[in-house]
Amino acid sequence: AQTVTQSQPEMSVQEAETVTLSCTYDTSESDYYLFWYKQPPSRQMILVIRQEAYKQQNATENRFSVNFQKAAKSFSLKISDSQLGDAEMYFCAYTTGNQFYFGTGTSLTVIP
Amino acid sequence: DAGITQSPRHKVTETGTPVTLRCHQTENHRYMYWYRQDPGHGLRLIHYSYGVKDTDKGEVSDGYSVSRSKTEDFLLTLESATSSQTSVYFCAISGRGGYGYTFGSGTRLTVV
């Protein structure tokens, strides 16, 4: 069974600093996709970054980047130059096609 | 996201009453999903649809039914609402899974 684990229910970071959110997953598949979503208090989940498992290069979107370790089944999100607006819930997700599996989320606090 | 809307945004209902939540998309995506979000559980799949009149169960489908008579609409029905169904419900759409979901804004349902 596919599972996604986020072991850090809460994280905090000083404004302008860097923080890394952890995610591990369990799968027997070789071809899949990984995502990070963020969820503001308004509730709608928004895609942050996407990684294709067959690509070794780590995905990057502006201040957001991932550290994808396929052998270790690890997919961490690094947020650089943290801003107050980054204070949201972050969810890691996995899919092989059309059914997604989500972690339980990490709540990020940004300290001014 | 303007391509997907959920209604209602909030609803309070009594135990034992039927409730229908609506998800409407303008993206002509094939796949539509209903999730519930509860603290400590992340998002859990209730039902999904892979085409008109084609639906399947997710991991928490008991007590829920769905219907999709048109590509753009996916309805979630609680036949007889219970307090355990108090949750935030999200609809999501997907054209191709590798590109991620687009989420609706959610429906906060309270069963009293």
PDB file of C-alpha atoms in Angstrom:
ATOM      1  CA  ALA A   1       0.000   0.000   0.000  1.00  0.00           C
ATOM      2  CA  GLN A   2       1.166   3.471  -0.773  1.00  0.00           C
ATOM      3  CA  THR A   3       1.715   5.684   2.241  1.00  0.00           C
ATOM      4  CA  VAL A   4       3.089   9.144   2.695  1.00  0.00           C
ATOM      5  CA  THR A   5       4.613  10.184   6.005  1.00  0.00           C
ATOM      6  CA  GLN A   6       5.333  13.663   7.250  1.00  0.00           C
ATOM      7  CA  SER A   7       7.013  13.228  10.600  1.00  0.00           C
ATOM      8  CA  GLN A   8       7.009  16.900  11.580  1.00  0.00           C
ATOM      9  CA  PRO A   9       3.511  18.098  12.540  1.00  0.00           C
ATOM     10  CA  GLU A  10       4.921  21.563  13.229  1.00  0.00           C
ATOM     11  CA  MET A  11       8.009  23.481  12.187  1.00  0.00           C
ATOM     12  CA  SER A  12       9.197  27.020  12.766  1.00  0.00           C
ATOM     13  CA  VAL A  13      11.709  29.220  11.010  1.00  0.00           C
ATOM     14  CA  GLN A  14      13.030  32.719  11.390  1.00  0.00           C
ATOM     15  CA  GLU A  15      12.093  35.106   8.669  1.00  0.00           C
ATOM     16  CA  ALA A  16      14.708  35.131   5.860  1.00  0.00           C
ATOM     17  CA  GLU A  17      16.141  31.808   7.020  1.00  0.00           C
ATOM     18  CA  THR A  18      15.894  28.397   5.359  1.00  0.00           C
ATOM     19  CA  VAL A  19      13.720  25.528   6.515  1.00  0.00           C
ATOM     20  CA  THR A  20      13.366  21.948   5.327  1.00  0.00           C
ATOM     21  CA  LEU A  21      10.168  19.946   5.613  1.00  0.00           C
ATOM     22  CA  SER A  22      10.480  16.182   5.542  1.00  0.00           C
ATOM     23  CA  CYS A  23       8.438  13.628   3.628  1.00  0.00           C
ATOM     24  CA  THR A  24       8.904   9.932   3.090  1.00  0.00           C
ATOM     25  CA  TYR A  25       6.761   7.571   1.086  1.00  0.00           C
ATOM     26  CA  ASP A  26       6.358   3.892   0.577  1.00  0.00           C
ATOM     27  CA  THR A  27       5.846   2.385  -2.847  1.00  0.00           C
ATOM     28  CA  SER A  28       6.850  -0.557  -4.967  1.00  0.00           C
ATOM     29  CA  GLU A  29       6.377   1.420  -8.156  1.00  0.00           C
ATOM     30  CA  SER A  30       9.265   2.807 -10.153  1.00  0.00           C
ATOM     31  CA  ASP A  31       7.392   5.482 -12.044  1.00  0.00           C
ATOM     32  CA  TYR A  32       5.461   8.058 -10.038  1.00  0.00           C
ATOM     33  CA  TYR A  33       5.099  11.713  -9.219  1.00  0.00           C
ATOM     34  CA  LEU A  34       5.580  13.638  -6.017  1.00  0.00           C
ATOM     35  CA  PHE A  35       4.133  16.960  -5.014  1.00  0.00           C
ATOM     36  CA  TRP A  36       4.154  19.535  -2.297  1.00  0.00           C
ATOM     37  CA  TYR A  37       0.968  21.486  -1.700  1.00  0.00           C
ATOM     38  CA  LYS A  38       0.404  24.374   0.654  1.00  0.00           C
ATOM     39  CA  GLN A  39      -2.833  25.264   2.346  1.00  0.00           C
ATOM     40  CA  PRO A  40      -3.513  28.754   3.652  1.00  0.00           C
ATOM     41  CA  PRO A  41      -6.181  29.470   6.243  1.00  0.00           C
ATOM     42  CA  SER A  42      -8.615  30.107   3.401  1.00  0.00           C
ATOM     43  CA  ARG A  43      -8.358  26.332   2.872  1.00  0.00           C
ATOM     44  CA  GLN A  44      -7.812  25.917  -0.872  1.00  0.00           C
ATOM     45  CA  MET A  45      -4.753  23.786  -1.479  1.00  0.00           C
ATOM     46  CA  ILE A  46      -2.225  25.163  -3.905  1.00  0.00           C
ATOM     47  CA  LEU A  47       0.478  23.273  -5.760  1.00  0.00           C
ATOM     48  CA  VAL A  48       3.963  24.365  -4.738  1.00  0.00           C
ATOM     49  CA  ILE A  49       6.247  22.030  -6.617  1.00  0.00           C
ATOM     50  CA  ARG A  50       6.207  18.800  -8.571  1.00  0.00           C
ATOM     51  CA  GLN A  51       8.815  16.090  -9.115  1.00  0.00           C
ATOM     52  CA  GLU A  52       8.818  13.247 -11.608  1.00  0.00           C
ATOM     53  CA  ALA A  53      10.441  10.136 -10.184  1.00  0.00           C
ATOM     54  CA  TYR A  54      12.324   9.302 -13.351  1.00  0.00           C
ATOM     55  CA  LYS A  55      14.099  12.647 -13.253  1.00  0.00           C
ATOM     56  CA  GLN A  56      17.181  12.747 -11.095  1.00  0.00           C
ATOM     57  CA  GLN A  57      17.366  16.523 -11.095  1.00  0.00           C
ATOM     58  CA  ASN A  58      15.660  18.105  -8.132  1.00  0.00           C
ATOM     59  CA  ALA A  59      12.773  20.410  -8.974  1.00  0.00           C
ATOM     60  CA  THR A  60      13.004  24.095  -8.142  1.00  0.00           C
ATOM     61  CA  GLU A  61      10.373  26.838  -8.122  1.00  0.00           C
ATOM     62  CA  ASN A  62      11.775  30.186  -7.056  1.00  0.00           C
ATOM     63  CA  ARG A  63      12.457  29.921  -3.296  1.00  0.00           C
ATOM     64  CA  PHE A  64      11.129  26.377  -3.128  1.00  0.00           C
ATOM     65  CA  SER A  65      13.232  23.358  -3.973  1.00  0.00           C
ATOM     66  CA  VAL A  66      13.153  19.669  -3.227  1.00  0.00           C
ATOM     67  CA  ASN A  67      15.691  17.083  -2.225  1.00  0.00           C
ATOM     68  CA  PHE A  68      14.499  13.913  -3.928  1.00  0.00           C
ATOM     69  CA  GLN A  69      16.225  10.733  -2.826  1.00  0.00           C
ATOM     70  CA  LYS A  70      14.559   7.940  -4.762  1.00  0.00           C
ATOM     71  CA  ALA A  71      16.421   5.055  -3.161  1.00  0.00           C
ATOM     72  CA  ALA A  72      15.598   6.356   0.296  1.00  0.00           C
ATOM     73  CA  LYS A  73      12.024   7.238  -0.765  1.00  0.00           C
ATOM     74  CA  SER A  74      12.495  10.699   0.607  1.00  0.00           C
ATOM     75  CA  PHE A  75      11.127  13.944  -0.779  1.00  0.00           C
ATOM     76  CA  SER A  76      11.895  16.975   1.373  1.00  0.00           C
ATOM     77  CA  LEU A  77      10.930  20.570   0.653  1.00  0.00           C
ATOM     78  CA  LYS A  78      13.379  23.384   1.234  1.00  0.00           C
ATOM     79  CA  ILE A  79      12.092  26.917   1.572  1.00  0.00           C
ATOM     80  CA  SER A  80      14.784  29.556   1.253  1.00  0.00           C
ATOM     81  CA  ASP A  81      14.551  33.151   2.437  1.00  0.00           C
ATOM     82  CA  SER A  82      11.388  32.334   4.385  1.00  0.00           C
ATOM     83  CA  GLN A  83       8.703  34.984   4.333  1.00  0.00           C
ATOM     84  CA  LEU A  84       5.786  35.637   6.640  1.00  0.00           C
ATOM     85  CA  GLY A  85       3.440  34.581   3.851  1.00  0.00           C
ATOM     86  CA  ASP A  86       4.978  31.097   3.860  1.00  0.00           C
ATOM     87  CA  ALA A  87       3.285  30.354   7.180  1.00  0.00           C
ATOM     88  CA  GLU A  88       0.821  27.691   6.057  1.00  0.00           C
ATOM     89  CA  MET A  89       0.158  23.989   6.174  1.00  0.00           C
ATOM     90  CA  TYR A  90       2.266  21.958   3.782  1.00  0.00           C
ATOM     91  CA  PHE A  91       1.254  18.578   2.433  1.00  0.00           C
ATOM     92  CA  CYS A  92       3.365  16.061   0.621  1.00  0.00           C
ATOM     93  CA  ALA A  93       1.568  13.908  -1.955  1.00  0.00           C
ATOM     94  CA  TYR A  94       2.313  10.929  -4.151  1.00  0.00           C
ATOM     95  CA  THR A  95       0.666   9.479  -7.233  1.00  0.00           C
ATOM     96  CA  THR A  96       1.367   6.879  -9.871  1.00  0.00           C
ATOM     97  CA  GLY A  97      -1.404   8.161 -12.081  1.00  0.00           C
ATOM     98  CA  ASN A  98      -4.681   9.517 -10.911  1.00  0.00           C
ATOM     99  CA  GLN A  99      -5.145   8.575  -7.289  1.00  0.00           C
ATOM    100  CA  PHE A 100      -3.193  10.695  -4.871  1.00  0.00           C
ATOM    101  CA  TYR A 101      -2.002   9.860  -1.393  1.00  0.00           C
ATOM    102  CA  PHE A 102      -1.330  12.654   1.071  1.00  0.00           C
ATOM    103  CA  GLY A 103       0.716  13.025   4.210  1.00  0.00           C
ATOM    104  CA  THR A 104      -0.834  14.441   7.363  1.00  0.00           C
ATOM    105  CA  GLY A 105       0.741  17.838   6.878  1.00  0.00           C
ATOM    106  CA  THR A 106       3.315  20.114   8.493  1.00  0.00           C
ATOM    107  CA  SER A 107       2.289  23.443   9.953  1.00  0.00           C
ATOM    108  CA  LEU A 108       4.980  26.042   9.314  1.00  0.00           C
ATOM    109  CA  THR A 109       5.363  29.084  11.551  1.00  0.00           C
ATOM    110  CA  VAL A 110       7.512  31.967  10.369  1.00  0.00           C
ATOM    111  CA  ILE A 111       8.932  34.070  13.183  1.00  0.00           C
ATOM    112  CA  PRO A 112       9.457  37.758  12.384  1.00  0.00           C
TER     113      PRO A 112
ATOM    114  CA  ASP B   1      -9.248  28.583  -8.823  1.00  0.00           C
ATOM    115  CA  ALA B   2     -11.991  29.678 -11.192  1.00  0.00           C
ATOM    116  CA  GLY B   3     -11.987  26.291 -12.943  1.00  0.00           C
ATOM    117  CA  ILE B   4     -13.504  24.466  -9.991  1.00  0.00           C
ATOM    118  CA  THR B   5     -16.160  25.557  -7.558  1.00  0.00           C
ATOM    119  CA  GLN B   6     -17.744  23.862  -4.588  1.00  0.00           C
ATOM    120  CA  SER B   7     -21.090  24.571  -3.034  1.00  0.00           C
ATOM    121  CA  PRO B   8     -22.062  25.264  -0.391  1.00  0.00           C
ATOM    122  CA  ARG B   9     -19.015  26.715   1.366  1.00  0.00           C
ATOM    123  CA  HIS B  10     -20.486  26.058   4.785  1.00  0.00           C
ATOM    124  CA  LYS B  11     -23.338  23.897   5.975  1.00  0.00           C
ATOM    125  CA  VAL B  12     -24.767  22.896   9.304  1.00  0.00           C
ATOM    126  CA  THR B  13     -27.139  19.964   9.297  1.00  0.00           C
ATOM    127  CA  GLU B  14     -28.804  17.673  11.776  1.00  0.00           C
ATOM    128  CA  THR B  15     -27.948  14.056  12.376  1.00  0.00           C
ATOM    129  CA  GLY B  16     -29.935  11.755  10.149  1.00  0.00           C
ATOM    130  CA  THR B  17     -30.658  14.244   7.383  1.00  0.00           C
ATOM    131  CA  PRO B  18     -29.422  13.792   3.819  1.00  0.00           C
ATOM    132  CA  VAL B  19     -26.833  16.241   2.530  1.00  0.00           C
ATOM    133  CA  THR B  20     -25.527  16.824  -0.988  1.00  0.00           C
ATOM    134  CA  LEU B  21     -22.359  18.691  -1.806  1.00  0.00           C
ATOM    135  CA  ARG B  22     -21.667  19.864  -5.315  1.00  0.00           C
ATOM    136  CA  CYS B  23     -18.455  20.182  -7.261  1.00  0.00           C
ATOM    137  CA  HIS B  24     -18.499  21.973 -10.589  1.00  0.00           C
ATOM    138  CA  GLN B  25     -15.612  22.271 -13.031  1.00  0.00           C
ATOM    139  CA  THR B  26     -15.123  24.199 -16.236  1.00  0.00           C
ATOM    140  CA  GLU B  27     -11.862  22.499 -17.242  1.00  0.00           C
ATOM    141  CA  ASN B  28     -13.406  19.459 -18.934  1.00  0.00           C
ATOM    142  CA  HIS B  29     -11.148  17.214 -16.880  1.00  0.00           C
ATOM    143  CA  ARG B  30     -11.908  13.528 -16.873  1.00  0.00           C
ATOM    144  CA  TYR B  31     -11.062  12.821 -13.257  1.00  0.00           C
ATOM    145  CA  MET B  32     -12.861  14.254 -10.260  1.00  0.00           C
ATOM    146  CA  TYR B  33     -12.377  13.410  -6.603  1.00  0.00           C
ATOM    147  CA  TRP B  34     -13.935  13.958  -3.218  1.00  0.00           C
ATOM    148  CA  TYR B  35     -11.708  14.091  -0.150  1.00  0.00           C
ATOM    149  CA  ARG B  36     -12.337  14.821   3.470  1.00  0.00           C
ATOM    150  CA  GLN B  37      -9.809  16.586   5.635  1.00  0.00           C
ATOM    151  CA  ASP B  38      -9.601  15.984   9.356  1.00  0.00           C
ATOM    152  CA  PRO B  39      -6.912  16.992  11.860  1.00  0.00           C
ATOM    153  CA  GLY B  40      -4.216  14.340  12.117  1.00  0.00           C
ATOM    154  CA  HIS B  41      -5.447  12.480   9.053  1.00  0.00           C
ATOM    155  CA  GLY B  42      -4.531  14.724   6.174  1.00  0.00           C
ATOM    156  CA  LEU B  43      -6.739  14.226   3.148  1.00  0.00           C
ATOM    157  CA  ARG B  44      -8.535  10.954   2.695  1.00  0.00           C
ATOM    158  CA  LEU B  45     -10.197   9.888  -0.518  1.00  0.00           C
ATOM    159  CA  ILE B  46     -13.936   9.249  -0.330  1.00  0.00           C
ATOM    160  CA  HIS B  47     -14.886   8.577  -3.942  1.00  0.00           C
ATOM    161  CA  TYR B  48     -13.586   9.460  -7.337  1.00  0.00           C
ATOM    162  CA  SER B  49     -14.843   9.510 -10.901  1.00  0.00           C
ATOM    163  CA  TYR B  50     -13.018   8.732 -14.099  1.00  0.00           C
ATOM    164  CA  GLY B  51     -15.823   9.703 -16.423  1.00  0.00           C
ATOM    165  CA  VAL B  52     -19.530  10.303 -16.694  1.00  0.00           C
ATOM    166  CA  LYS B  53     -21.310   7.628 -14.655  1.00  0.00           C
ATOM    167  CA  ASP B  54     -17.964   6.000 -13.870  1.00  0.00           C
ATOM    168  CA  THR B  55     -17.135   6.172 -10.188  1.00  0.00           C
ATOM    169  CA  ASP B  56     -15.183   4.177  -7.651  1.00  0.00           C
ATOM    170  CA  LYS B  57     -14.692   4.048  -3.904  1.00  0.00           C
ATOM    171  CA  GLY B  58     -11.838   5.487  -1.951  1.00  0.00           C
ATOM    172  CA  GLU B  59     -10.538   4.538   1.469  1.00  0.00           C
ATOM    173  CA  VAL B  60     -13.355   6.172   3.494  1.00  0.00           C
ATOM    174  CA  SER B  61     -16.442   5.629   1.333  1.00  0.00           C
ATOM    175  CA  ASP B  62     -18.817   4.196   3.935  1.00  0.00           C
ATOM    176  CA  GLY B  63     -21.823   6.463   4.424  1.00  0.00           C
ATOM    177  CA  TYR B  64     -21.190   8.371   1.200  1.00  0.00           C
ATOM    178  CA  SER B  65     -22.431   8.055  -2.352  1.00  0.00           C
ATOM    179  CA  VAL B  66     -21.573   9.992  -5.485  1.00  0.00           C
ATOM    180  CA  SER B  67     -23.002  10.695  -8.875  1.00  0.00           C
ATOM    181  CA  ARG B  68     -21.644  12.153 -12.056  1.00  0.00           C
ATOM    182  CA  SER B  69     -24.222  12.633 -14.789  1.00  0.00           C
ATOM    183  CA  LYS B  70     -22.252  15.327 -16.590  1.00  0.00           C
ATOM    184  CA  THR B  71     -18.543  15.874 -17.068  1.00  0.00           C
ATOM    185  CA  GLU B  72     -18.665  19.132 -15.164  1.00  0.00           C
ATOM    186  CA  ASP B  73     -20.557  18.064 -12.046  1.00  0.00           C
ATOM    187  CA  PHE B  74     -19.647  15.594  -9.311  1.00  0.00           C
ATOM    188  CA  LEU B  75     -22.055  15.284  -6.413  1.00  0.00           C
ATOM    189  CA  LEU B  76     -21.285  13.862  -2.990  1.00  0.00           C
ATOM    190  CA  THR B  77     -24.256  12.694  -0.917  1.00  0.00           C
ATOM    191  CA  LEU B  78     -24.389  11.785   2.719  1.00  0.00           C
ATOM    192  CA  GLU B  79     -27.514   9.654   2.840  1.00  0.00           C
ATOM    193  CA  SER B  80     -28.000  10.061   6.589  1.00  0.00           C
ATOM    194  CA  ALA B  81     -25.488  12.434   8.117  1.00  0.00           C
ATOM    195  CA  THR B  82     -23.694  11.457  11.320  1.00  0.00           C
ATOM    196  CA  SER B  83     -21.516  13.503  13.647  1.00  0.00           C
ATOM    197  CA  SER B  84     -18.455  11.569  12.452  1.00  0.00           C
ATOM    198  CA  GLN B  85     -18.989  13.138   9.052  1.00  0.00           C
ATOM    199  CA  THR B  86     -18.329  16.598  10.405  1.00  0.00           C
ATOM    200  CA  SER B  87     -15.335  17.603   8.329  1.00  0.00           C
ATOM    201  CA  VAL B  88     -14.020  19.809   5.586  1.00  0.00           C
ATOM    202  CA  TYR B  89     -14.730  18.330   2.180  1.00  0.00           C
ATOM    203  CA  PHE B  90     -12.579  19.051  -0.833  1.00  0.00           C
ATOM    204  CA  CYS B  91     -13.239  18.390  -4.453  1.00  0.00           C
ATOM    205  CA  ALA B  92     -10.319  18.031  -6.839  1.00  0.00           C
ATOM    206  CA  ILE B  93      -9.964  17.648 -10.566  1.00  0.00           C
ATOM    207  CA  SER B  94      -7.212  16.194 -12.683  1.00  0.00           C
ATOM    208  CA  GLY B  95      -6.574  15.985 -16.351  1.00  0.00           C
ATOM    209  CA  ARG B  96      -3.461  13.943 -16.105  1.00  0.00           C
ATOM    210  CA  GLY B  97      -2.335  12.767 -12.701  1.00  0.00           C
ATOM    211  CA  GLY B  98       1.284  13.578 -13.223  1.00  0.00           C
ATOM    212  CA  TYR B  99       0.436  17.230 -13.396  1.00  0.00           C
ATOM    213  CA  GLY B 100      -1.308  17.326 -10.064  1.00  0.00           C
ATOM    214  CA  TYR B 101      -4.718  18.162  -8.782  1.00  0.00           C
ATOM    215  CA  THR B 102      -6.583  21.415  -8.814  1.00  0.00           C
ATOM    216  CA  PHE B 103      -8.551  21.770  -5.620  1.00  0.00           C
ATOM    217  CA  GLY B 104     -11.765  23.517  -4.824  1.00  0.00           C
ATOM    218  CA  SER B 105     -12.088  25.862  -1.871  1.00  0.00           C
ATOM    219  CA  GLY B 106     -13.694  23.277   0.352  1.00  0.00           C
ATOM    220  CA  THR B 107     -17.006  22.833   2.135  1.00  0.00           C
ATOM    221  CA  ARG B 108     -17.089  22.936   5.913  1.00  0.00           C
ATOM    222  CA  LEU B 109     -19.839  20.571   7.022  1.00  0.00           C
ATOM    223  CA  THR B 110     -20.994  20.401  10.595  1.00  0.00           C
ATOM    224  CA  VAL B 111     -23.400  17.671  11.664  1.00  0.00           C
ATOM    225  CA  VAL B 112     -25.124  18.431  14.967  1.00  0.00           C
TER     226      VAL B 112
END
